Tab-separated table of C-alpha atoms in Angstrom:
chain	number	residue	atom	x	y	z
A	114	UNK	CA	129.745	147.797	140.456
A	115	UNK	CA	132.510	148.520	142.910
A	116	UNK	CA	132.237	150.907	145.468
A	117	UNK	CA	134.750	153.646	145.828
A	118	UNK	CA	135.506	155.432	149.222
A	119	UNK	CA	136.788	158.459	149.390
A	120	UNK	CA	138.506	160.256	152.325
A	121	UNK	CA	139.677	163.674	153.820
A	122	UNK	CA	139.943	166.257	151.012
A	123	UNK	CA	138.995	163.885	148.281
A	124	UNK	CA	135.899	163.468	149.673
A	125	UNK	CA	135.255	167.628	150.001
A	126	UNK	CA	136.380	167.357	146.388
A	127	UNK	CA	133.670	164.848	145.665
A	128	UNK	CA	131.079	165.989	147.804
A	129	UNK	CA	130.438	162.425	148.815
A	130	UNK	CA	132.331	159.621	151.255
A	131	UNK	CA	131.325	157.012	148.322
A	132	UNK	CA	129.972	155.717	145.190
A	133	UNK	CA	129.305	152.599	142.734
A	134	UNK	CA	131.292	152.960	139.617
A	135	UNK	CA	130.792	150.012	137.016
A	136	UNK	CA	134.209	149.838	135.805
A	137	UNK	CA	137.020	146.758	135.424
A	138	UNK	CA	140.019	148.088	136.886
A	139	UNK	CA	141.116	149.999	139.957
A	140	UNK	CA	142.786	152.399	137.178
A	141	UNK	CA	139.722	152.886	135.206
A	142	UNK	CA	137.516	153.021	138.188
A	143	UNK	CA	140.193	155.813	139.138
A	144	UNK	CA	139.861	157.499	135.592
A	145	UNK	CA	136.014	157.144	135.510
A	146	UNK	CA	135.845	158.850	139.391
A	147	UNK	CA	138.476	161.466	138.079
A	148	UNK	CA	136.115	162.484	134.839
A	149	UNK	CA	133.129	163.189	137.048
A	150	UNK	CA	134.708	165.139	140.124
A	151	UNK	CA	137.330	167.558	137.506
A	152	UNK	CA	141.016	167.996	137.472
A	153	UNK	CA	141.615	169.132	141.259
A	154	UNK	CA	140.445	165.323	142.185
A	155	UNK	CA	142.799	163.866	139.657
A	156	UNK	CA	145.494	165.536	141.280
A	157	UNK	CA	144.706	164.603	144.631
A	158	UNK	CA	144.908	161.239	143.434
A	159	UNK	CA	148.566	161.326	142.448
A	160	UNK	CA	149.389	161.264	146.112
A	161	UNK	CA	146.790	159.120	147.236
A	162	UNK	CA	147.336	155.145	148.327
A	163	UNK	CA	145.153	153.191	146.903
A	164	UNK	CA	143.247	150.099	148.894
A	165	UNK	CA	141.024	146.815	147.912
A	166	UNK	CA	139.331	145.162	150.633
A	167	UNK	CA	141.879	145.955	153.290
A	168	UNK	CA	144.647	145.440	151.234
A	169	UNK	CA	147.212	147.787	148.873
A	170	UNK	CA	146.116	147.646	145.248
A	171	UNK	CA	147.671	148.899	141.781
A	172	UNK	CA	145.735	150.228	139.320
A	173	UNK	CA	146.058	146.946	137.152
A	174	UNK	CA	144.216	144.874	139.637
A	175	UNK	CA	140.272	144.012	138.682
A	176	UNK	CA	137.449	144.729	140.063
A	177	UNK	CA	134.182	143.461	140.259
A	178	UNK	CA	130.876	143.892	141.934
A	179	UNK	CA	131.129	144.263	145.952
A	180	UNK	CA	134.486	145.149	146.162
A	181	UNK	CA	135.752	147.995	147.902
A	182	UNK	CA	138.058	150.854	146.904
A	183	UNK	CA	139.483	152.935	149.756
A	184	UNK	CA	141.809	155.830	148.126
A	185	UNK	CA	143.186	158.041	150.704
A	186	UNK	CA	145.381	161.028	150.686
A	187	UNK	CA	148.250	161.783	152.943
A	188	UNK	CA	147.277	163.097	156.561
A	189	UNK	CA	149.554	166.170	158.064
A	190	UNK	CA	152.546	164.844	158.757
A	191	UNK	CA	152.904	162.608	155.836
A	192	UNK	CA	150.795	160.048	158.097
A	193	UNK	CA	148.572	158.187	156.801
A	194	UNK	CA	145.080	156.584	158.187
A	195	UNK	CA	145.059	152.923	159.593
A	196	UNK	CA	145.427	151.274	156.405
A	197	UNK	CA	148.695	151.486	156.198
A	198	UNK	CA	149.189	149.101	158.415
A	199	UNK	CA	146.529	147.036	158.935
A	200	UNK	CA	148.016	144.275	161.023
A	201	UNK	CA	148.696	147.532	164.111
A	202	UNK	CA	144.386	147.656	164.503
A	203	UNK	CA	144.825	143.249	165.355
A	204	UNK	CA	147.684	144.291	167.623
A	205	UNK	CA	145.611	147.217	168.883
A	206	UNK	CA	142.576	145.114	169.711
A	207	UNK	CA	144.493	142.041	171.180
A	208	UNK	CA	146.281	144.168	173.393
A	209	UNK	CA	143.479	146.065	174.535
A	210	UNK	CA	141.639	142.449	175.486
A	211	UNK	CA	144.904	141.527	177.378
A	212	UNK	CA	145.423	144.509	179.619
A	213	UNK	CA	142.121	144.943	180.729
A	214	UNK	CA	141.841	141.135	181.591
A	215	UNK	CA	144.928	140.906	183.187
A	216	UNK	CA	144.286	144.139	185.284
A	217	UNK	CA	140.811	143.210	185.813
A	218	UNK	CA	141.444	139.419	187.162
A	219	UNK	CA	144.990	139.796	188.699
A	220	UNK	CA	145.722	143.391	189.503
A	221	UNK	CA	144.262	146.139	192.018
A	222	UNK	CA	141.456	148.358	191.085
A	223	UNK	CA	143.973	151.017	190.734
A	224	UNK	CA	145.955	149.304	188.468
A	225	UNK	CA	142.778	148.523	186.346
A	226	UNK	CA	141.557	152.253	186.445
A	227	UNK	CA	145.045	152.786	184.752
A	228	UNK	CA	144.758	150.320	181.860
A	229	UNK	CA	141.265	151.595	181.555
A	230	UNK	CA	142.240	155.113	181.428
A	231	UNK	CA	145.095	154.514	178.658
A	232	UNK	CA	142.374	152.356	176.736
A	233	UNK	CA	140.139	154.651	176.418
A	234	UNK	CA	142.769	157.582	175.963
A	235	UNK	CA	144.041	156.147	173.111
A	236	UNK	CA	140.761	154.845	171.328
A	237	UNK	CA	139.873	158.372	171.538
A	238	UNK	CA	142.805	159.486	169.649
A	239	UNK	CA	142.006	157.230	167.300
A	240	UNK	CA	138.913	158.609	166.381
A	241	UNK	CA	139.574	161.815	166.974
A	242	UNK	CA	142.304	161.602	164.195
A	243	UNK	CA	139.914	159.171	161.646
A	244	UNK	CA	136.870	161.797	162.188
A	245	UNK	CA	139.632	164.835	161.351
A	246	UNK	CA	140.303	163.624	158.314
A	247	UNK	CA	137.014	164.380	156.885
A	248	UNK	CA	137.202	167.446	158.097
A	249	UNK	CA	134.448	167.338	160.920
A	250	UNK	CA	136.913	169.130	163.763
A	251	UNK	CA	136.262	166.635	166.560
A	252	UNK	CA	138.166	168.176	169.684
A	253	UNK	CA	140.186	165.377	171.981
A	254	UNK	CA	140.653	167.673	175.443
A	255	UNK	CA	137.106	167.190	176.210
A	256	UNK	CA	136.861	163.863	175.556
A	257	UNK	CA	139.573	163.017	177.526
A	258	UNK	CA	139.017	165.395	180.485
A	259	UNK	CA	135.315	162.818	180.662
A	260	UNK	CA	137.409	159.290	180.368
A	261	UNK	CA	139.374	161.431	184.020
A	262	UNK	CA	136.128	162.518	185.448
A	263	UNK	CA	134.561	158.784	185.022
A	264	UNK	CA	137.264	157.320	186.528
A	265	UNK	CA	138.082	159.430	188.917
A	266	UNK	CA	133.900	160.473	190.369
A	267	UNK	CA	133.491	157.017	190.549
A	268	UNK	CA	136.567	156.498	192.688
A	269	UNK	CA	135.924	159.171	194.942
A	270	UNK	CA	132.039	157.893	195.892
A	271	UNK	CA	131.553	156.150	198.700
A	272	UNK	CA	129.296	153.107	198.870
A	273	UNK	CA	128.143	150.405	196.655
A	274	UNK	CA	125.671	152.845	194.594
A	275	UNK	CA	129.023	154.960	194.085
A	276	UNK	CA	128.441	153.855	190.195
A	277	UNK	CA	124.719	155.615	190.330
A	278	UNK	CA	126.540	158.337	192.328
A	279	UNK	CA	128.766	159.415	190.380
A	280	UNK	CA	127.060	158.489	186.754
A	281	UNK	CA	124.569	162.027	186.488
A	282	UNK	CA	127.686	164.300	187.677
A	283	UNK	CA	129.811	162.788	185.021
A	284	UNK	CA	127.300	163.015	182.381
A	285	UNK	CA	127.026	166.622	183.824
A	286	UNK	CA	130.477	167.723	183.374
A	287	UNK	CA	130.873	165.768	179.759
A	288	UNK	CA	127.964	168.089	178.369
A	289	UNK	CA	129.432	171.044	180.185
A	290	UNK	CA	133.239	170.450	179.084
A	291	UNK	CA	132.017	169.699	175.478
A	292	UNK	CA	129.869	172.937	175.193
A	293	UNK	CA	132.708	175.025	176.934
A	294	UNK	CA	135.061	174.100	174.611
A	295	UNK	CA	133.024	174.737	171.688
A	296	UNK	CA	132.648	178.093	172.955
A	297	UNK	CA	136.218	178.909	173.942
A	298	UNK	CA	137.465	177.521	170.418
A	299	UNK	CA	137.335	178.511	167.148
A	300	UNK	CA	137.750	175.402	165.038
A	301	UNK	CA	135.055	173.686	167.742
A	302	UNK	CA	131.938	175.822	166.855
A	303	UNK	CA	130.694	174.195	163.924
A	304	UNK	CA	127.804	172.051	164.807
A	305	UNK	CA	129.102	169.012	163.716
A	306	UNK	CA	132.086	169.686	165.919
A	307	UNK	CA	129.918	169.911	168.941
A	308	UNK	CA	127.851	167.206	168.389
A	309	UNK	CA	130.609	164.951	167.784
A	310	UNK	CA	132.327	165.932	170.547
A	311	UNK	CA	129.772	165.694	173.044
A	312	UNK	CA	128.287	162.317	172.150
A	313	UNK	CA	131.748	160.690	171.792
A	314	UNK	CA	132.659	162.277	175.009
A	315	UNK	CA	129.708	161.354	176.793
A	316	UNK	CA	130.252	157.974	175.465
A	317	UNK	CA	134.132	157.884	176.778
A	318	UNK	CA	132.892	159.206	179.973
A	319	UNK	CA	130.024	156.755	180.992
A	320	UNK	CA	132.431	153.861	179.792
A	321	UNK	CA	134.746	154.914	182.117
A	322	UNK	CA	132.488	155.657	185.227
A	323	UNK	CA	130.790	152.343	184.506
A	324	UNK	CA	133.382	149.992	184.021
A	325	UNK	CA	135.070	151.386	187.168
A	326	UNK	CA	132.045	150.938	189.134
A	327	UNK	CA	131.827	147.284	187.905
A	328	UNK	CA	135.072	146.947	189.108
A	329	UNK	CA	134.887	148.048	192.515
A	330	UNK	CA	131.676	147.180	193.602
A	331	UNK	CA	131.683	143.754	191.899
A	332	UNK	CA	134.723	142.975	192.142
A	333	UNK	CA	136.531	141.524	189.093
A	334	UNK	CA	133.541	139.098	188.156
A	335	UNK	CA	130.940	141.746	186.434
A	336	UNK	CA	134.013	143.169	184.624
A	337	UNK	CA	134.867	139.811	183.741
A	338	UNK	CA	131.801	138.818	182.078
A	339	UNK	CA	131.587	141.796	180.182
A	340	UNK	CA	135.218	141.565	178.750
A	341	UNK	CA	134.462	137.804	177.449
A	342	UNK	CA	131.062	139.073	175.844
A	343	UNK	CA	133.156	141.395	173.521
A	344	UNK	CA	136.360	139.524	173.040
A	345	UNK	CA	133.654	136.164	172.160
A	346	UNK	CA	131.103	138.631	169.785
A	347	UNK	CA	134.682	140.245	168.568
A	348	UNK	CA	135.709	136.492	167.456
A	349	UNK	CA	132.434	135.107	166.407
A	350	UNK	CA	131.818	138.097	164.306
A	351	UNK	CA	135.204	137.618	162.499
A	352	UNK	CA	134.701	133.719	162.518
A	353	UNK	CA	131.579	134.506	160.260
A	354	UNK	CA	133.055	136.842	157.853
A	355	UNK	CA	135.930	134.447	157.218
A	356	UNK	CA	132.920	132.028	156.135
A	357	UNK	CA	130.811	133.925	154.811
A	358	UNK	CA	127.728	131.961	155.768
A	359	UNK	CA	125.521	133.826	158.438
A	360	UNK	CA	125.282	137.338	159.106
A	361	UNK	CA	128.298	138.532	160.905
A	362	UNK	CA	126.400	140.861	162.927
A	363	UNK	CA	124.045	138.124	164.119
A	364	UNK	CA	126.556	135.721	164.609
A	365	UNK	CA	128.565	138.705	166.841
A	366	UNK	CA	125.440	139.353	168.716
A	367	UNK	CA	124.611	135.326	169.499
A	368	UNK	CA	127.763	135.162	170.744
A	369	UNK	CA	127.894	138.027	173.379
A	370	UNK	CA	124.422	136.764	174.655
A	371	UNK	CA	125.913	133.049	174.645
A	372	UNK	CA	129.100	134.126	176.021
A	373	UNK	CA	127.244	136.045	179.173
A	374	UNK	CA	125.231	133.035	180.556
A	375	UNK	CA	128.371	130.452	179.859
A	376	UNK	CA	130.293	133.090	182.128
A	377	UNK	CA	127.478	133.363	184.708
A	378	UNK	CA	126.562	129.933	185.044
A	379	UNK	CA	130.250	129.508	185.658
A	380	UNK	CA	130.363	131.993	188.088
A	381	UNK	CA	127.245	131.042	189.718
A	382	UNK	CA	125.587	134.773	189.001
A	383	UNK	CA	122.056	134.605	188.250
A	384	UNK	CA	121.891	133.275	183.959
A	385	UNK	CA	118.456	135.025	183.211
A	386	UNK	CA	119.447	138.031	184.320
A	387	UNK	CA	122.764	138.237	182.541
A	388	UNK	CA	120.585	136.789	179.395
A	389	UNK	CA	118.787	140.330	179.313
A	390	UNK	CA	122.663	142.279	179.918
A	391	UNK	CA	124.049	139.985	177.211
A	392	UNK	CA	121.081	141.321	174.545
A	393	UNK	CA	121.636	144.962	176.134
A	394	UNK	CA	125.315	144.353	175.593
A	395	UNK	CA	125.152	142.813	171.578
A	396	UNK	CA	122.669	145.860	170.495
A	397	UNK	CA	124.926	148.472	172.061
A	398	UNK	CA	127.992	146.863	170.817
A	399	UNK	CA	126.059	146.906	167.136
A	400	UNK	CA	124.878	150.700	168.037
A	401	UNK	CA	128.700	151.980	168.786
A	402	UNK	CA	129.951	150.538	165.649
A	403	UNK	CA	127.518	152.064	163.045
A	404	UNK	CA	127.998	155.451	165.255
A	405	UNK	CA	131.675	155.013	165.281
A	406	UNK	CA	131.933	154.633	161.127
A	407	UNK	CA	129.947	157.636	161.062
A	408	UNK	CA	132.519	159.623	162.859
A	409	UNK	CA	134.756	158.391	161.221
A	410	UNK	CA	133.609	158.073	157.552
A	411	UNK	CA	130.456	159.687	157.084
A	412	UNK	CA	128.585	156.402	156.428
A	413	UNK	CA	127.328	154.179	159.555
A	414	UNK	CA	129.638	149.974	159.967
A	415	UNK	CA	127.655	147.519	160.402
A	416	UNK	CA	129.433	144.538	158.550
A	417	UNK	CA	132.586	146.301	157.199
A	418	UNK	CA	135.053	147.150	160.032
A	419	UNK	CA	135.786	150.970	160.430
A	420	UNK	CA	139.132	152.665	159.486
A	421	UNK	CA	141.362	153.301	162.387
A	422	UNK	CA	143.476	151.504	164.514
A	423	UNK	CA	140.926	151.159	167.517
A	424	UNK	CA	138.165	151.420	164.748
A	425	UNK	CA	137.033	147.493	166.226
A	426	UNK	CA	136.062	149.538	169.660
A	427	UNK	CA	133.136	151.526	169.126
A	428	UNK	CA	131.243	149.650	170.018
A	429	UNK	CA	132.486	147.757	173.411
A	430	UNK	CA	132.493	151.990	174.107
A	431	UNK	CA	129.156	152.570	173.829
A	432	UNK	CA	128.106	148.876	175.759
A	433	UNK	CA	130.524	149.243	178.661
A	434	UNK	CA	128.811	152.880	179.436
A	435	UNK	CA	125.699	150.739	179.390
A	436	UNK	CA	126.995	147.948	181.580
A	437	UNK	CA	126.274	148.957	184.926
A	438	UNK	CA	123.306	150.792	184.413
A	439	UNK	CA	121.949	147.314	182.969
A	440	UNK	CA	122.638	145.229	185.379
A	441	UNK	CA	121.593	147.174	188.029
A	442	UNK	CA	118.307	147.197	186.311
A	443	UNK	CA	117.873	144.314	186.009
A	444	UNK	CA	119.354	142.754	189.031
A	445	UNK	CA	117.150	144.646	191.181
A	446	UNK	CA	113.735	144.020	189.039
């Protein structure tokens, strides 16, 4: 059976994000989906684009067991999700990888709080807009008033614990922001509108604060590592889907490890140590992902990439707010 995935209002019209339909065709899966839901899904479906595996599909194509059916209705503004151009999330994520590295190994720590600041801005856009479309009502001030306070707490501690410093106020003010604006509102109040919003601030925030801390108090070299872990676990994974032999996820996860203690021996920083940030680093980066396609589908990623442009971040989200914390850890064990 294929598996059909539905989004925005034809999933309220479904009451589900997807299903396995046993059918031949994208049309008759279409026609088989339309008998079961009634006649306000068939006419969402007029104006719906219709995707297979990542790529546009008519309704003659076939269809067989693991494929993937994406149908998606227009977003305000005529916009549509991600999909519609799938070759802008490969621009997205190469140019995220070549900002950072180039402010990171060349540039000031100014200059790198900037990229990091625009990074982070924009990834929560991203899924601000994915999340929206299912109608959860996740609110993008707060978020970005966190990815400002991380940056900017950590830049304004003194010391070389600033990152430690700075790390409780800005978790502080991420909860307190978030709740505030789910008071002050309307749209925010529903639970799953604050919870959203919270963790996915909280997660913006701590990336932020950490990755600036790296920066300053190791210089460019803890950064560094970290950026080669994800870009290396970002091409292993998508080495091992092209070949479709190993577990993508594993193969990701090896890499990021592998890629850590290559880096450190290189840069003569102690290898066990960054052995035990490189596993901290794979299971976060694993973590953000499923958490991420639950924001923004419903459902959790593991293997299948989320929807959105900056849908291939999640994860290095959720590890770089666990970077510094980490290696401090275990650095000083």
């Amino acid at each position: 059976m294929a598996r059909l995935r539905l989004f925005a209002n034809l999933r309220e019209l479904a009451g589900t994000g997807s299903v396995d339909i046993d059918a031949e065709t994208v049309g008759d899966l279409l026609t088989r989906a339309g008998s079961s839901y009634g006649p306000a899904f068939v006419a969402a479906l007029d104006t719906a684009k219709v995707w297979v595996n990542g790529e546009p599909a008519t309704s003659e194509l076939a269809v067989s067991a693991g494929d993937e059916v994406a149908v998606i209705p227009p977003v305000s503004g005529g916009a549509a999700t991600l999909m519609d151009n799938p070759n802008l999330s490969i621009i997205g994520v190469i140019g995220t990888a070549v900002l950072l590295s180039v402010t990171n190994a060349y540039l000031s720590a100014e200059w790198f709080a900037a990229a990091l600041v625009l990074i982070l801005s924009l990834w929560a856009v991203d899924i601000v807009r994915e999340t929206n479309t299912g109608g959860m009502a996740m609110q993008l001030p707060p978020i970005l008033i966190g990815i400002l306070a991380g940056v900017a707490f950590v830049a304004a501690s003194p010391g070389d614990n600033r990152g430690f410093a700075a790390f409780g106020l800005v978790l502080v003010v991420s909860l307190i922001v978030s709740l505030v604006w789910s008071v002050a509102v309307e749209e925010a109040r529903h639970l799953s509108a604050v919870a959203s919003t919270t963790v996915i601030t909280t997660m913006a925030s701590l990336a932020a604060a950490s990755l600036m801390a790296a920066r300053l108090v190791g210089g460019a070299t803890v950064t560094g590592v970290f950026l080669i872990q994800v870009i290396v676990a970002g091409i292993a994974t998508v080495i091992a889907f092209r070949v479709a032999i190993l577990d993508p996820s594993i193969v990701g996860s090896l890499g990021a490890i592998i890629a850590g203690v290559v880096a450190a021996m290189l840069w003569d920083l102690p290898v066990v140590e960054f052995v035990l940030v490189g596993v901290a680093v794979a299971l976060a980066l694993l973590a953000g992902k499923g958490f991420g396609g639950l924001c923004r589908t419903g459902e959790p990623y593991v293997l299948d990439r989320p929807p959105g442009v900056l849908g291939d971040l999640d994860g290095a989200v959720l590890a770089a707010g666990l970077l510094l914390p980490v290696f401090y850890l275990v650095t000083a064990a």
